[in-house]
Amino acid sequence: MNAIVSICHFCELHGPSVVFCTQAFRDLLDLDALTDAGALEILNSRNLEDEEQLKAEETNLWKYGRIHKETYARSKSTSNDTCVACRSFSHIQPGFISNDDSARVSYVSAQYPLQSELYILVREACIRSLSCEVCPGREGPIYFGDESRGHVVSHTFFLRDVQARGFQRWYSILILMKDKMLLLNSWPFIVRHLRQTITHLQENAYKVYQNEESKVSHRSLRSAVFMDNFRKQRVTGQPRSLSELVGEREVWQHLHSSFTWLLKAGGLRLQERLIEGPPVNIYIADGSGTGNGLSVRELYNTLGGSIFHRMMHHLLIGRQVILRGSSTKIISALIHSLQPLLPKHCYKAIQFSPHYIAGTSCNILGLQSLVNIPQAVLETGNLCLIEIISKKENSDIQDTYNKTNLPRTSSVINFNVKNKELETADNIKPGNTEATEAEDIVESIKKFTFKITDEGSLPSRPPQVLNRIESAVCNSTITPSALMIYISTVIYEWINKVKVWIHVQNLKKMSNSHPERIPSPVNYSQSVTRTSPIPILRGSTNSLSRSPVMPAFRSASPGTLNSVPQELTPQDERHQLLAALGSTEWDVPLLEFWAKNFNQISGQEVC
Amino acid sequence: MASYSQEDDEHYRGEFGAGYVVGSFPKDFVYGPDDPDQDMTLIFAPDQKPKILLMGLRRSGKSSIQKVVFHKMTPNETLFLESTNKMESENISNSSFVQFKILDFPGQIDFFEPSFDSEKIFGGHGALVFVIDAQDDYMEALNRLHQTVLRAHKVNPHLKFEVFIHKVDGLSDDTKIEIQRDIHQRANDELIDAGMEQIHLSFYLTSIYDHSIFEAFSKVVQKLIPQLPTLENLLNIFISNSGIEKAFLFDVLSKIYIATDSSPVDMQSYELCCEMIDVVIDISDIYGKDEGMQVPFDTESSSIIKLNNATVLYLREVSRYLALVCILREDNFDRQGIIDYNFLCFRNAIQEVFDVRTNHLAQLTNSTSLIQNSHTNGPTS
C-alpha cells in the first residue's frame, strides 16, 4: 500500500506534532542509477566517529528504493524545539528499517517523513486530525482530505496520564495516501487493525495510570497544591514520552512492526486487475431496430407502470415474455421497442409465431391471439403472458380467450426444427418501415388495452437496474435521447459487473481444482493471514537502534492478534463479491441470466 | 461503475457497518467534490454576530474563563480541564443585546499560518481578548501579544483588543498594580516601536476566583453593543428621577452587566449585585412553579433585600434574560411607587430600543428576499 502511517500527538507545549512515521520504499527501475553512489544520509552527522561506519552499515540495511540525497531533507530546526513527548527517536537513533526481500520493499520508520514535500502533507494532516477534524465521539476514525493534500484516515484516541491536564493526552494515527478509492475501500481493514494497535496502547497506558494513581491520588494532590498556593510549581502538563506513558520501552519497535504489517497487508488485500473480454459495446443494442418501435417512454406510458414493471422484471431475470394479440403490427412494434432495454445477447425475440416456442430459444415471443400455450409451460411459471386486446372487441376477446383456454393440451413437438426456420424467417423480415408508420402505431396502439393474464411468481425485489430505468423513465426532465444514453449506460455498467462476476466464478471453479495456486481475489487477504501471519518478519528485521527483538515483539504484532481467521463460507464469499460489485442479493438472477450467454456473442472464452 | 445507488449503500453498511464503528465514513460511494471550507462556514456562518476571540499562550486560562463565565463551572473544577486542542466556537445569544460568539483557541497553534483562513477567523466585528498569565513569566506572552495584535490588526483594523492580566488572585495589591503598569508599558512601547500607536489596548486585572473576570468580560461585551450610549442614558435618567445610587442592567445567565449608569463602578457594589442575582435564581429554582424553564426567571421576578447599613438592593425583571439591579438608600425606598412607575417607563423605553433592532432586522430580511426575487426574475425588470 503506497501510504504513510504516522502517529501524531497534541503536545501540551507545542501543539499538534508528528511523532512517528512509517513509509514504504520500493525500487524503481530508473531510480537505481540516481542512487548508485549510495550517498545516502539518514544519520545525523553529529556523531562523527561512527559516521563512516554507520553510513556503510546503513546502506546495507536500507536495501530498496533509496531516495536521493537531494530529495532527502530533514528539517533539523524542528528537531530542536521538540520535547520528549513529541519525539520518537533521539538524534543518535534515526529510525527503524525492515526489508522485505521477496517484494523488494524497505519499510522505514523515522520521526518525520524523509521527503520534505511529504513532511508538509503529513504535518498539515496532523494539525487537521488533532485540531480541526475532530471525530464527533472524540475518539474514533475519520476521513478527510482532497486531491492536493492527500487523503487521510485518522483515528484519534486518548491515553490516560496522571500528569496530563484533564488526565489524558491526545494522540492520533494517520494513514495518508493519494488513492482515495483504495483508502476508503480499505476502511474496514484499516480501522480494525488500527483499533487493535490503539487498544493495546490504551490498555498499557491505563495500567501505568492505575499504578501511579494508586501510589498517590493526583487529583487530590492537584487540589492540595492549589490550596497551599504553590501554584507556580506546576505539577501538570510536563511532557512525557509515549514509551513512558504506556510503560513499554520497545513501543516504537512494536509500532514499527504493526505499521509495516499494515502497509504490507493493506497492499496485498486489494488488487486491481484488468479483466479482459470482448469490448462492452458489442453487448449493447445499437438502436437501429428501434425505428419502427415505440420509444421507451411511450412504451412505459402505453403499458402503464405496473405492467411495465412486471414485464421488465420478468425480462431482466431471464423469464420469457409472450405478447399475444391479433395485430401483428402492434406486437412487432412492442417487441422492437423492448430492444434497447436489454443487452444484445439477452434479446432473443421472435416477432410473430404461429406456435409456442420455448423460452430457451427466445425470451420475447409474439403470438397470435388464438395460439395456445402448453399447460406444462404455464405451470413452470417461467413466463409472463401479456394479452393485447382491442378496446371495442374487449368483451368478445375475453370470451374467445376463455374458450381457447380450455383445450390446453396442444403439442409442442418439433419446435426445435421450426424454431430455426422461424429465426431465419425473423431475420429476413426487414424492419423497413417508415417514420409515418411509427406514428401510426402510436395512434393505433391507443385502441388496445394490455393485460397480464398469466405470470410466474416474481422475487420480492426487482434488480436495481429496473429501479434505475423506471426512475429515469418517470423523470420527465430527461429528454428521450438522454434517456436512451442513460439506459445504455446502466446496461454498460452492469455488463461490466457481469464480467467481473463471470471472472470470479471461473476462478472459483479453477481454484477448486488447484486450491493453492490461484486464490480468488476475494479471499486473498484471508489466505495471506492464514499462511503467514506476519509476512514482514520473514525478511531481515533490522532495527538501527540495535535493540534486541523482544519476545513480546511477536505477540504485539497485529498479525497474531488477529490469529482467529474465520473460515469463509461460500455464502460469505458471495456476499463479499456482491458487495464489491455494488450489487445485492436480488441482483443475482439478473447477473446469472446476463452471464449465461455472455461468451456466445464473441465466440471465445473470456479470460 | 460510476455510481452506486442508495440500495448498494445500505447493503454495504449491512455488510461492513455491523462489526465496525463507521465514524465519518462517507454516506455514499460517489465521492462528491470535497469542500474543505464547508466546516469553516459552519463555524463562521455569514451572519454579523460580533465575536470574541480568546487567545493567549497555552495554560493562560482561556478555557477556564469561558467555562466559568458562561458555563457556571466552579473555579476549582477548572484545574481538571484538559488542554484545548481545537478552536471551540460557542454562540451566546441570550437577549437581543447580548449576542455574540466566543471562539476559544488552543494556545499551541499559530492561527496565522497560511493553512488557516485568517480572514474568516479575524474578520468581522468583534474583540480579541488576549489572556496573560500574571503568575508566570510574561515576557513570552508579551511577544505573542505583540505579534498577534499586529497581524490581527492587519487582517481586520476594526478588531478591538483587550488584554486580561489573568490569575491575579493570590498576588498582593502592590504586585498587581506593578504588573499591570509593567505590561501596559512594555506592550505599548512595542506597538510604538512598530509604528502602530493607533492600536488601542485595554488592560484588565482578572481572576476566576472573584468577580473581576465577570466585570472585565462585561466591559468587553459592552463595547460590542451598539446601543450602549442609549442604554446608559436611560439608566441615568432613571436613577436621577428615582433617588437610586447605582443601577446595573444584567444579563442574568452570565452575570455580565451590559450597561450601567455613568457613575463609576466599584467592585463591591458589582459583587453585591451579582450575588443578589444568584440568591434570586437559587430561591426561584427551589420554590419556582415552572420547572421546565432554563432559568427560573420571568416577568414576575423581583426582589428586595434590605441590608443593615441602611441600603436596599432592588431587582426587577426587564426582559427574559435581562434584570435591572439597583442599589439605593433605605430612605429613598419610602417612595417605592415612584420607583416602580419609573421602572415601567424604563422598561418600555428598553422595549422600544429592542423594537428598533427587530424592525431593522425584519427590513433587512425583507430587502434580501426582494433582492432574491429580482434575481429569479432575471434582467427583465
PDB file of C-alpha atoms in Angstrom, chain A residues 10-16 123-124 127 130-134 138 141-143 145-146 149 151 158 165-168 170 180-181 184-185 187-188 191-192 195 219 222-223 226-227 229 231-232 234 236-237 461 464 467-468 493 497 575-576 578-584 586, chain B residues 1-8 10-12 15-16 19-26 29 31-34 36-37 39 58-61 63-64 76 78-88 106-109 111 113 115-116 133-136 167 169-171 208-209:
ATOM      1  CA  PHE A  10      -1.197  17.027  20.710  1.00  0.00           C
ATOM      2  CA  CYS A  11       1.738  18.101  22.818  1.00  0.00           C
ATOM      3  CA  GLU A  12       0.848  20.368  25.705  1.00  0.00           C
ATOM      4  CA  LEU A  13       3.846  22.518  24.940  1.00  0.00           C
ATOM      5  CA  HIS A  14       3.996  22.505  21.178  1.00  0.00           C
ATOM      6  CA  GLY A  15       0.539  21.631  19.959  1.00  0.00           C
ATOM      7  CA  PRO A  16      -0.004  19.098  17.221  1.00  0.00           C
ATOM      8  CA  ARG A 123       2.218  17.943   9.156  1.00  0.00           C
ATOM      9  CA  GLU A 124      -0.927  19.529   7.796  1.00  0.00           C
ATOM     10  CA  ILE A 127      -2.964  19.541  12.580  1.00  0.00           C
ATOM     11  CA  LEU A 130      -5.958  16.787  16.143  1.00  0.00           C
ATOM     12  CA  SER A 131      -7.257  20.325  15.978  1.00  0.00           C
ATOM     13  CA  CYS A 132      -9.756  20.653  13.182  1.00  0.00           C
ATOM     14  CA  GLU A 133     -11.422  17.461  12.026  1.00  0.00           C
ATOM     15  CA  VAL A 134     -12.236  16.007  15.377  1.00  0.00           C
ATOM     16  CA  ARG A 138     -13.914  12.459  20.032  1.00  0.00           C
ATOM     17  CA  PRO A 141     -11.790   7.086  12.891  1.00  0.00           C
ATOM     18  CA  ILE A 142     -12.453   9.904  10.496  1.00  0.00           C
ATOM     19  CA  TYR A 143     -11.730  10.584   6.872  1.00  0.00           C
ATOM     20  CA  GLY A 145      -8.576  15.099   2.530  1.00  0.00           C
ATOM     21  CA  ASP A 146      -8.541  16.131  -1.078  1.00  0.00           C
ATOM     22  CA  ARG A 149      -3.342  17.487   0.214  1.00  0.00           C
ATOM     23  CA  HIS A 151      -6.489  11.567   1.517  1.00  0.00           C
ATOM     24  CA  PHE A 158      -6.620   9.258  24.308  1.00  0.00           C
ATOM     25  CA  ARG A 165      -4.157  18.276  32.037  1.00  0.00           C
ATOM     26  CA  GLY A 166      -7.516  16.577  32.124  1.00  0.00           C
ATOM     27  CA  PHE A 167      -5.675  13.341  32.935  1.00  0.00           C
ATOM     28  CA  GLN A 168      -5.442  12.257  29.354  1.00  0.00           C
ATOM     29  CA  TRP A 170      -4.480  13.212  22.666  1.00  0.00           C
ATOM     30  CA  LYS A 180      -8.906   7.752  -2.270  1.00  0.00           C
ATOM     31  CA  MET A 181     -10.745   4.736  -3.598  1.00  0.00           C
ATOM     32  CA  LEU A 184     -11.812   4.119   1.596  1.00  0.00           C
ATOM     33  CA  ASN A 185     -12.285   0.610   0.357  1.00  0.00           C
ATOM     34  CA  TRP A 187     -11.506   1.383   5.619  1.00  0.00           C
ATOM     35  CA  PRO A 188     -12.846  -1.677   7.477  1.00  0.00           C
ATOM     36  CA  VAL A 191      -9.875   0.673  11.182  1.00  0.00           C
ATOM     37  CA  ARG A 192      -9.925  -2.847  12.546  1.00  0.00           C
ATOM     38  CA  ARG A 195      -8.092  -0.237  16.713  1.00  0.00           C
ATOM     39  CA  ARG A 219      -6.489  14.546  41.601  1.00  0.00           C
ATOM     40  CA  ARG A 222      -3.605  18.877  42.402  1.00  0.00           C
ATOM     41  CA  SER A 223      -6.260  20.474  44.594  1.00  0.00           C
ATOM     42  CA  PHE A 226      -3.591  24.780  44.799  1.00  0.00           C
ATOM     43  CA  MET A 227      -4.722  25.203  48.376  1.00  0.00           C
ATOM     44  CA  ASN A 229      -0.831  28.289  46.992  1.00  0.00           C
ATOM     45  CA  ARG A 231       0.619  27.054  42.027  1.00  0.00           C
ATOM     46  CA  LYS A 232       3.819  28.212  40.486  1.00  0.00           C
ATOM     47  CA  ARG A 234       3.403  23.239  38.010  1.00  0.00           C
ATOM     48  CA  THR A 236       0.747  19.149  35.491  1.00  0.00           C
ATOM     49  CA  GLY A 237       1.474  19.445  31.841  1.00  0.00           C
ATOM     50  CA  ARG A 461     -37.453  -7.221  -5.006  1.00  0.00           C
ATOM     51  CA  GLN A 464     -31.531  -2.446  -9.199  1.00  0.00           C
ATOM     52  CA  ASN A 467     -35.447   0.741 -10.443  1.00  0.00           C
ATOM     53  CA  ARG A 468     -32.973   2.923 -12.215  1.00  0.00           C
ATOM     54  CA  GLU A 493     -22.298  -0.632 -16.095  1.00  0.00           C
ATOM     55  CA  LYS A 497     -20.308  -6.183 -13.307  1.00  0.00           C
ATOM     56  CA  HIS A 575     -21.693 -11.582  -0.030  1.00  0.00           C
ATOM     57  CA  GLN A 576     -18.244 -10.128  -0.350  1.00  0.00           C
ATOM     58  CA  LEU A 578     -21.739  -8.828  -4.311  1.00  0.00           C
ATOM     59  CA  ALA A 579     -20.664  -6.007  -2.034  1.00  0.00           C
ATOM     60  CA  ALA A 580     -17.563  -5.451  -4.103  1.00  0.00           C
ATOM     61  CA  LEU A 581     -19.677  -5.303  -7.234  1.00  0.00           C
ATOM     62  CA  GLY A 582     -22.099  -2.886  -5.636  1.00  0.00           C
ATOM     63  CA  SER A 583     -24.873  -5.401  -6.099  1.00  0.00           C
ATOM     64  CA  THR A 584     -27.324  -7.090  -3.827  1.00  0.00           C
ATOM     65  CA  TRP A 586     -31.775  -9.629  -5.581  1.00  0.00           C
TER      66      TRP A 586
ATOM     67  CA  MET B   1     -19.137   1.680 -12.074  1.00  0.00           C
ATOM     68  CA  ALA B   2     -19.578   5.329 -11.805  1.00  0.00           C
ATOM     69  CA  SER B   3     -22.195   5.470  -9.148  1.00  0.00           C
ATOM     70  CA  TYR B   4     -23.880   3.394  -6.542  1.00  0.00           C
ATOM     71  CA  SER B   5     -27.482   3.694  -5.639  1.00  0.00           C
ATOM     72  CA  GLN B   6     -28.918   4.050  -2.215  1.00  0.00           C
ATOM     73  CA  GLU B   7     -29.555   0.339  -2.016  1.00  0.00           C
ATOM     74  CA  ASP B   8     -25.933  -0.507  -2.571  1.00  0.00           C
ATOM     75  CA  GLU B  10     -27.494   0.218   2.623  1.00  0.00           C
ATOM     76  CA  HIS B  11     -26.239  -3.124   1.619  1.00  0.00           C
ATOM     77  CA  TYR B  12     -22.672  -2.107   2.135  1.00  0.00           C
ATOM     78  CA  GLU B  15     -22.118  -5.913   5.289  1.00  0.00           C
ATOM     79  CA  PHE B  16     -19.484  -3.900   6.984  1.00  0.00           C
ATOM     80  CA  GLY B  19     -18.828  -5.010  13.065  1.00  0.00           C
ATOM     81  CA  TYR B  20     -17.049  -1.723  12.890  1.00  0.00           C
ATOM     82  CA  VAL B  21     -17.689   1.752  14.050  1.00  0.00           C
ATOM     83  CA  VAL B  22     -18.274   3.578  10.874  1.00  0.00           C
ATOM     84  CA  GLY B  23     -17.448   7.007  12.206  1.00  0.00           C
ATOM     85  CA  SER B  24     -17.234   9.526   9.459  1.00  0.00           C
ATOM     86  CA  PHE B  25     -17.487   7.061   6.657  1.00  0.00           C
ATOM     87  CA  PRO B  26     -18.997   8.870   3.713  1.00  0.00           C
ATOM     88  CA  PHE B  29     -19.595   5.953  -2.583  1.00  0.00           C
ATOM     89  CA  TYR B  31     -17.337  10.976  -3.588  1.00  0.00           C
ATOM     90  CA  GLY B  32     -18.642  14.361  -4.394  1.00  0.00           C
ATOM     91  CA  PRO B  33     -16.290  17.265  -4.553  1.00  0.00           C
ATOM     92  CA  ASP B  34     -14.718  17.850  -1.200  1.00  0.00           C
ATOM     93  CA  PRO B  36     -12.688  21.931   2.745  1.00  0.00           C
ATOM     94  CA  ASP B  37     -14.279  25.268   3.593  1.00  0.00           C
ATOM     95  CA  ASP B  39     -16.852  23.201   8.105  1.00  0.00           C
ATOM     96  CA  ARG B  58      -1.172  27.778  26.485  1.00  0.00           C
ATOM     97  CA  ARG B  59      -2.260  27.368  30.096  1.00  0.00           C
ATOM     98  CA  SER B  60      -3.031  31.036  30.468  1.00  0.00           C
ATOM     99  CA  GLY B  61      -6.641  30.288  31.420  1.00  0.00           C
ATOM    100  CA  SER B  63     -10.904  27.854  28.556  1.00  0.00           C
ATOM    101  CA  SER B  64     -11.277  28.368  32.296  1.00  0.00           C
ATOM    102  CA  ASN B  76     -11.733  24.716  41.352  1.00  0.00           C
ATOM    103  CA  THR B  78     -11.088  24.262  36.038  1.00  0.00           C
ATOM    104  CA  LEU B  79      -7.960  22.641  37.440  1.00  0.00           C
ATOM    105  CA  PHE B  80      -9.086  19.439  35.792  1.00  0.00           C
ATOM    106  CA  LEU B  81      -9.837  20.825  32.366  1.00  0.00           C
ATOM    107  CA  GLU B  82      -7.844  19.219  29.635  1.00  0.00           C
ATOM    108  CA  SER B  83      -5.920  21.348  27.227  1.00  0.00           C
ATOM    109  CA  THR B  84      -7.977  22.729  24.359  1.00  0.00           C
ATOM    110  CA  ASN B  85      -6.892  21.073  21.170  1.00  0.00           C
ATOM    111  CA  LYS B  86      -9.142  22.783  18.682  1.00  0.00           C
ATOM    112  CA  MET B  87     -10.858  26.047  18.168  1.00  0.00           C
ATOM    113  CA  GLU B  88     -14.063  25.865  20.177  1.00  0.00           C
ATOM    114  CA  PRO B 106      -5.664  26.416  21.564  1.00  0.00           C
ATOM    115  CA  GLY B 107      -2.589  28.340  22.632  1.00  0.00           C
ATOM    116  CA  GLN B 108      -0.205  25.932  20.970  1.00  0.00           C
ATOM    117  CA  ILE B 109      -1.290  26.589  17.425  1.00  0.00           C
ATOM    118  CA  PHE B 111      -3.551  30.616  13.640  1.00  0.00           C
ATOM    119  CA  GLU B 113      -0.238  30.099   9.407  1.00  0.00           C
ATOM    120  CA  SER B 115      -3.210  26.964   6.139  1.00  0.00           C
ATOM    121  CA  PHE B 116      -5.762  28.805   8.256  1.00  0.00           C
ATOM    122  CA  ASP B 133      -0.848  34.510  32.982  1.00  0.00           C
ATOM    123  CA  ALA B 134       0.326  37.018  35.611  1.00  0.00           C
ATOM    124  CA  GLN B 135       1.802  34.299  37.801  1.00  0.00           C
ATOM    125  CA  ASP B 136       4.091  33.108  35.050  1.00  0.00           C
ATOM    126  CA  LYS B 167      -4.698  34.747  37.607  1.00  0.00           C
ATOM    127  CA  ASP B 169      -5.656  36.153  42.799  1.00  0.00           C
ATOM    128  CA  GLY B 170      -3.003  35.404  45.368  1.00  0.00           C
ATOM    129  CA  LEU B 171      -0.962  38.420  44.320  1.00  0.00           C
ATOM    130  CA  ILE B 208     -11.788  33.459  38.074  1.00  0.00           C
ATOM    131  CA  TYR B 209     -11.847  33.263  41.876  1.00  0.00           C
TER     132      TYR B 209
END
